mmCIF file of N, CA, C and O and ligand atoms in Angstrom:
data_model
loop_
_atom_site.group_PDB
_atom_site.id
_atom_site.type_symbol
_atom_site.label_atom_id
_atom_site.label_comp_id
_atom_site.label_asym_id
_atom_site.label_seq_id
_atom_site.Cartn_x
_atom_site.Cartn_y
_atom_site.Cartn_z
ATOM 1 N N MET I 190 -7.097 8.722 -3.752
ATOM 2 C CA MET I 190 -8.009 8.213 -2.720
ATOM 3 C C MET I 190 -7.185 7.656 -1.557
ATOM 4 O O MET I 190 -6.161 7.012 -1.764
ATOM 5 N N TYR I 191 -7.672 7.961 -0.350
ATOM 6 C CA TYR I 191 -6.959 7.420 0.816
ATOM 7 C C TYR I 191 -7.273 5.944 1.008
ATOM 8 O O TYR I 191 -8.433 5.552 0.986
ATOM 9 N N VAL I 192 -6.255 5.160 1.168
ATOM 10 C CA VAL I 192 -6.434 3.736 1.441
ATOM 11 C C VAL I 192 -6.280 3.514 2.948
ATOM 12 O O VAL I 192 -7.099 2.863 3.582
ATOM 13 N N CYS I 193 -5.234 4.077 3.484
ATOM 14 C CA CYS I 193 -4.960 3.928 4.912
ATOM 15 C C CYS I 193 -5.231 5.268 5.592
ATOM 16 O O CYS I 193 -4.465 6.217 5.440
ATOM 17 N N LEU I 194 -6.359 5.333 6.291
ATOM 18 C CA LEU I 194 -6.736 6.592 6.944
ATOM 19 C C LEU I 194 -5.871 6.859 8.167
ATOM 20 O O LEU I 194 -5.572 7.999 8.481
ATOM 21 N N CYS I 195 -5.488 5.827 8.855
ATOM 22 C CA CYS I 195 -4.667 6.000 10.064
ATOM 23 C C CYS I 195 -3.349 6.692 9.748
ATOM 24 O O CYS I 195 -2.891 7.541 10.491
ATOM 25 N N ARG I 196 -2.748 6.316 8.637
ATOM 26 C CA ARG I 196 -1.439 6.870 8.288
ATOM 27 C C ARG I 196 -1.485 7.820 7.097
ATOM 28 O O ARG I 196 -0.455 8.293 6.650
ATOM 29 N N GLY I 197 -2.668 8.069 6.557
ATOM 30 C CA GLY I 197 -2.811 9.008 5.451
ATOM 31 C C GLY I 197 -2.074 8.566 4.194
ATOM 32 O O GLY I 197 -1.372 9.365 3.576
ATOM 33 N N ILE I 198 -2.237 7.310 3.834
ATOM 34 C CA ILE I 198 -1.545 6.777 2.656
ATOM 35 C C ILE I 198 -2.543 6.602 1.518
ATOM 36 O O ILE I 198 -3.621 6.019 1.712
ATOM 37 N N THR I 199 -2.177 7.095 0.340
ATOM 38 C CA THR I 199 -3.095 7.045 -0.799
ATOM 39 C C THR I 199 -2.770 5.868 -1.726
ATOM 40 O O THR I 199 -1.677 5.300 -1.654
ATOM 41 N N ASP I 200 -3.746 5.556 -2.588
ATOM 42 C CA ASP I 200 -3.518 4.487 -3.567
ATOM 43 C C ASP I 200 -2.379 4.862 -4.510
ATOM 44 O O ASP I 200 -1.604 4.012 -4.925
ATOM 45 N N THR I 201 -2.249 6.165 -4.820
ATOM 46 C CA THR I 201 -1.153 6.603 -5.698
ATOM 47 C C THR I 201 0.200 6.295 -5.061
ATOM 48 O O THR I 201 1.112 5.794 -5.729
ATOM 49 N N GLN I 202 0.324 6.558 -3.782
ATOM 50 C CA GLN I 202 1.587 6.257 -3.082
ATOM 51 C C GLN I 202 1.896 4.766 -3.133
ATOM 52 O O GLN I 202 3.040 4.366 -3.332
ATOM 53 N N ILE I 203 0.862 3.971 -2.945
ATOM 54 C CA ILE I 203 1.067 2.513 -2.958
ATOM 55 C C ILE I 203 1.484 2.055 -4.356
ATOM 56 O O ILE I 203 2.449 1.315 -4.513
ATOM 57 N N ARG I 204 0.779 2.557 -5.369
ATOM 58 C CA ARG I 204 1.120 2.184 -6.752
ATOM 59 C C ARG I 204 2.549 2.586 -7.110
ATOM 60 O O ARG I 204 3.287 1.809 -7.719
ATOM 61 N N GLN I 205 2.919 3.806 -6.725
ATOM 62 C CA GLN I 205 4.279 4.268 -7.037
ATOM 63 C C GLN I 205 5.316 3.404 -6.336
ATOM 64 O O GLN I 205 6.363 3.089 -6.912
ATOM 65 N N ALA I 206 5.038 3.019 -5.109
ATOM 66 C CA ALA I 206 5.991 2.190 -4.355
ATOM 67 C C ALA I 206 6.132 0.819 -5.005
ATOM 68 O O ALA I 206 7.236 0.282 -5.115
ATOM 69 N N VAL I 207 4.995 0.271 -5.470
ATOM 70 C CA VAL I 207 5.045 -1.036 -6.139
ATOM 71 C C VAL I 207 5.853 -0.922 -7.428
ATOM 72 O O VAL I 207 6.683 -1.782 -7.744
ATOM 73 N N GLN I 208 5.642 0.177 -8.156
ATOM 74 C CA GLN I 208 6.409 0.385 -9.393
ATOM 75 C C GLN I 208 7.893 0.521 -9.106
ATOM 76 O O GLN I 208 8.730 0.175 -9.934
ATOM 77 N N ALA I 209 8.218 1.005 -7.920
ATOM 78 C CA ALA I 209 9.624 1.150 -7.532
ATOM 79 C C ALA I 209 10.178 -0.170 -6.986
ATOM 80 O O ALA I 209 11.306 -0.224 -6.503
ATOM 81 N N GLY I 210 9.351 -1.213 -7.046
ATOM 82 C CA GLY I 210 9.829 -2.538 -6.668
ATOM 83 C C GLY I 210 9.613 -2.900 -5.204
ATOM 84 O O GLY I 210 10.161 -3.878 -4.709
ATOM 85 N N LYS I 211 8.781 -2.112 -4.509
ATOM 86 C CA LYS I 211 8.567 -2.411 -3.085
ATOM 87 C C LYS I 211 7.421 -3.398 -2.892
ATOM 88 O O LYS I 211 6.483 -3.422 -3.673
ATOM 89 N N ASP I 212 7.528 -4.178 -1.845
ATOM 90 C CA ASP I 212 6.452 -5.121 -1.533
ATOM 91 C C ASP I 212 5.727 -4.662 -0.264
ATOM 92 O O ASP I 212 6.066 -3.647 0.344
ATOM 93 N N LEU I 213 4.714 -5.440 0.104
ATOM 94 C CA LEU I 213 3.881 -5.059 1.244
ATOM 95 C C LEU I 213 4.706 -4.887 2.516
ATOM 96 O O LEU I 213 4.485 -3.971 3.298
ATOM 97 N N ARG I 214 5.654 -5.763 2.695
ATOM 98 C CA ARG I 214 6.481 -5.689 3.910
ATOM 99 C C ARG I 214 7.242 -4.371 3.991
ATOM 100 O O ARG I 214 7.296 -3.746 5.057
ATOM 101 N N GLN I 215 7.788 -3.969 2.861
ATOM 102 C CA GLN I 215 8.525 -2.696 2.843
ATOM 103 C C GLN I 215 7.587 -1.507 3.042
ATOM 104 O O GLN I 215 7.951 -0.538 3.704
ATOM 105 N N LEU I 216 6.383 -1.607 2.464
ATOM 106 C CA LEU I 216 5.425 -0.520 2.634
ATOM 107 C C LEU I 216 5.005 -0.379 4.089
ATOM 108 O O LEU I 216 4.836 0.715 4.605
ATOM 109 N N ARG I 217 4.871 -1.513 4.739
ATOM 110 C CA ARG I 217 4.501 -1.485 6.156
ATOM 111 C C ARG I 217 5.601 -0.835 6.965
ATOM 112 O O ARG I 217 5.354 -0.024 7.852
ATOM 113 N N LYS I 218 6.821 -1.213 6.634
ATOM 114 C CA LYS I 218 7.966 -0.730 7.388
ATOM 115 C C LYS I 218 8.235 0.752 7.116
ATOM 116 O O LYS I 218 8.443 1.539 8.038
ATOM 117 N N GLU I 219 8.190 1.121 5.838
ATOM 118 C CA GLU I 219 8.586 2.481 5.472
ATOM 119 C C GLU I 219 7.477 3.509 5.647
ATOM 120 O O GLU I 219 7.732 4.628 6.055
ATOM 121 N N LEU I 220 6.233 3.137 5.310
ATOM 122 C CA LEU I 220 5.146 4.115 5.391
ATOM 123 C C LEU I 220 4.249 3.895 6.610
ATOM 124 O O LEU I 220 3.472 4.753 6.972
ATOM 125 N N GLY I 221 4.348 2.720 7.188
ATOM 126 C CA GLY I 221 3.477 2.420 8.315
ATOM 127 C C GLY I 221 2.125 1.919 7.862
ATOM 128 O O GLY I 221 1.163 1.887 8.625
ATOM 129 N N LEU I 222 2.046 1.513 6.580
ATOM 130 C CA LEU I 222 0.788 1.003 6.024
ATOM 131 C C LEU I 222 0.263 -0.161 6.864
ATOM 132 O O LEU I 222 1.004 -1.091 7.174
ATOM 133 N N ALA I 223 -1.011 -0.094 7.210
ATOM 134 C CA ALA I 223 -1.686 -1.157 7.974
ATOM 135 C C ALA I 223 -1.029 -1.445 9.313
ATOM 136 O O ALA I 223 -1.136 -2.545 9.830
ATOM 137 N N SER I 224 -0.390 -0.431 9.875
ATOM 138 C CA SER I 224 0.313 -0.674 11.133
ATOM 139 C C SER I 224 -0.516 -0.268 12.350
ATOM 140 O O SER I 224 -0.090 -0.446 13.477
ATOM 141 N N GLN I 225 -1.695 0.307 12.093
ATOM 142 C CA GLN I 225 -2.535 0.680 13.247
ATOM 143 C C GLN I 225 -3.779 -0.196 13.328
ATOM 144 O O GLN I 225 -3.722 -1.272 13.883
ATOM 145 N N CYS I 226 -4.910 0.249 12.723
ATOM 146 C CA CYS I 226 -6.125 -0.565 12.864
ATOM 147 C C CYS I 226 -6.104 -1.783 11.945
ATOM 148 O O CYS I 226 -6.774 -2.773 12.213
ATOM 149 N N GLY I 227 -5.357 -1.685 10.834
ATOM 150 C CA GLY I 227 -5.256 -2.817 9.921
ATOM 151 C C GLY I 227 -6.402 -2.955 8.947
ATOM 152 O O GLY I 227 -6.416 -3.864 8.113
ATOM 153 N N LYS I 228 -7.374 -2.043 9.016
ATOM 154 C CA LYS I 228 -8.551 -2.156 8.138
ATOM 155 C C LYS I 228 -8.214 -1.940 6.672
ATOM 156 O O LYS I 228 -8.967 -2.330 5.792
ATOM 157 N N CYS I 229 -7.113 -1.261 6.418
ATOM 158 C CA CYS I 229 -6.747 -0.955 5.040
ATOM 159 C C CYS I 229 -6.036 -2.127 4.359
ATOM 160 O O CYS I 229 -5.803 -2.080 3.159
ATOM 161 N N LEU I 230 -5.703 -3.137 5.109
ATOM 162 C CA LEU I 230 -4.885 -4.223 4.549
ATOM 163 C C LEU I 230 -5.499 -4.906 3.327
ATOM 164 O O LEU I 230 -4.812 -5.056 2.316
ATOM 165 N N PRO I 231 -6.782 -5.327 3.375
ATOM 166 C CA PRO I 231 -7.345 -5.982 2.181
ATOM 167 C C PRO I 231 -7.302 -5.080 0.952
ATOM 168 O O PRO I 231 -6.943 -5.536 -0.138
ATOM 169 N N MET I 232 -7.641 -3.801 1.124
ATOM 170 C CA MET I 232 -7.619 -2.857 0.006
ATOM 171 C C MET I 232 -6.186 -2.656 -0.491
ATOM 172 O O MET I 232 -5.931 -2.643 -1.695
ATOM 173 N N ALA I 233 -5.251 -2.524 0.437
ATOM 174 C CA ALA I 233 -3.843 -2.329 0.051
ATOM 175 C C ALA I 233 -3.345 -3.532 -0.740
ATOM 176 O O ALA I 233 -2.675 -3.384 -1.765
ATOM 177 N N LYS I 234 -3.699 -4.719 -0.281
ATOM 178 C CA LYS I 234 -3.276 -5.943 -0.985
ATOM 179 C C LYS I 234 -3.862 -5.983 -2.388
ATOM 180 O O LYS I 234 -3.183 -6.361 -3.339
ATOM 181 N N ALA I 235 -5.136 -5.596 -2.515
ATOM 182 C CA ALA I 235 -5.791 -5.608 -3.833
ATOM 183 C C ALA I 235 -5.105 -4.624 -4.777
ATOM 184 O O ALA I 235 -4.911 -4.924 -5.957
ATOM 185 N N ILE I 236 -4.725 -3.451 -4.259
ATOM 186 C CA ILE I 236 -4.060 -2.455 -5.112
ATOM 187 C C ILE I 236 -2.685 -2.961 -5.539
ATOM 188 O O ILE I 236 -2.299 -2.831 -6.699
ATOM 189 N N ILE I 237 -1.966 -3.560 -4.614
ATOM 190 C CA ILE I 237 -0.636 -4.089 -4.935
ATOM 191 C C ILE I 237 -0.764 -5.179 -6.007
ATOM 192 O O ILE I 237 -0.035 -5.201 -6.989
ATOM 193 N N LYS I 238 -1.737 -6.055 -5.830
ATOM 194 C CA LYS I 238 -1.926 -7.145 -6.792
ATOM 195 C C LYS I 238 -2.290 -6.576 -8.173
ATOM 196 O O LYS I 238 -1.733 -6.992 -9.186
ATOM 197 N N ALA I 239 -3.220 -5.631 -8.195
ATOM 198 C CA ALA I 239 -3.636 -5.032 -9.468
ATOM 199 C C ALA I 239 -2.445 -4.377 -10.162
ATOM 200 O O ALA I 239 -2.296 -4.469 -11.382
ATOM 201 N N GLU I 240 -1.601 -3.737 -9.386
ATOM 202 C CA GLU I 240 -0.440 -3.054 -9.947
ATOM 203 C C GLU I 240 0.555 -4.075 -10.505
ATOM 204 O O GLU I 240 1.106 -3.896 -11.581
ATOM 205 N N LEU I 241 0.754 -5.157 -9.779
ATOM 206 C CA LEU I 241 1.688 -6.190 -10.233
ATOM 207 C C LEU I 241 1.151 -6.911 -11.465
ATOM 208 O O LEU I 241 1.910 -7.290 -12.356
ATOM 209 N N ASP I 242 -0.174 -7.081 -11.523
ATOM 210 C CA ASP I 242 -0.792 -7.770 -12.665
ATOM 211 C C ASP I 242 -0.696 -6.945 -13.947
ATOM 212 O O ASP I 242 -0.798 -7.480 -15.040
ATOM 213 N N LYS I 243 -0.537 -5.644 -13.781
ATOM 214 C CA LYS I 243 -0.461 -4.746 -14.940
ATOM 215 C C LYS I 243 0.793 -4.999 -15.780
ATOM 216 O O LYS I 243 0.797 -4.793 -16.965
ATOM 217 N N VAL I 244 1.830 -5.402 -15.095
ATOM 218 C CA VAL I 244 3.147 -5.536 -15.743
ATOM 219 C C VAL I 244 3.177 -6.737 -16.687
ATOM 220 O O VAL I 244 2.667 -7.779 -16.386
HETATM 221 FE FE1 FES W 143 -4.485 1.661 7.707
HETATM 222 FE FE2 FES W 143 -5.859 1.954 9.939
HETATM 223 S S1 FES W 143 -6.462 2.484 7.944
HETATM 224 S S2 FES W 143 -3.915 1.088 9.684
#
């Protein structure tokens, strides 16, 4: 599922990045997550949190 429509970033990409030890700041920098309209930020944060809580 697409989380960030502006940059075409999926929840799978976000989950994989979190598993690789990346945080929101790195995702913003490397993928451009939430770097345009910013509407995806709450959803992206929720996915990152859910992924971190899994561990
Ligand atoms: Fe992510 Fe617009 S949907 S910046």
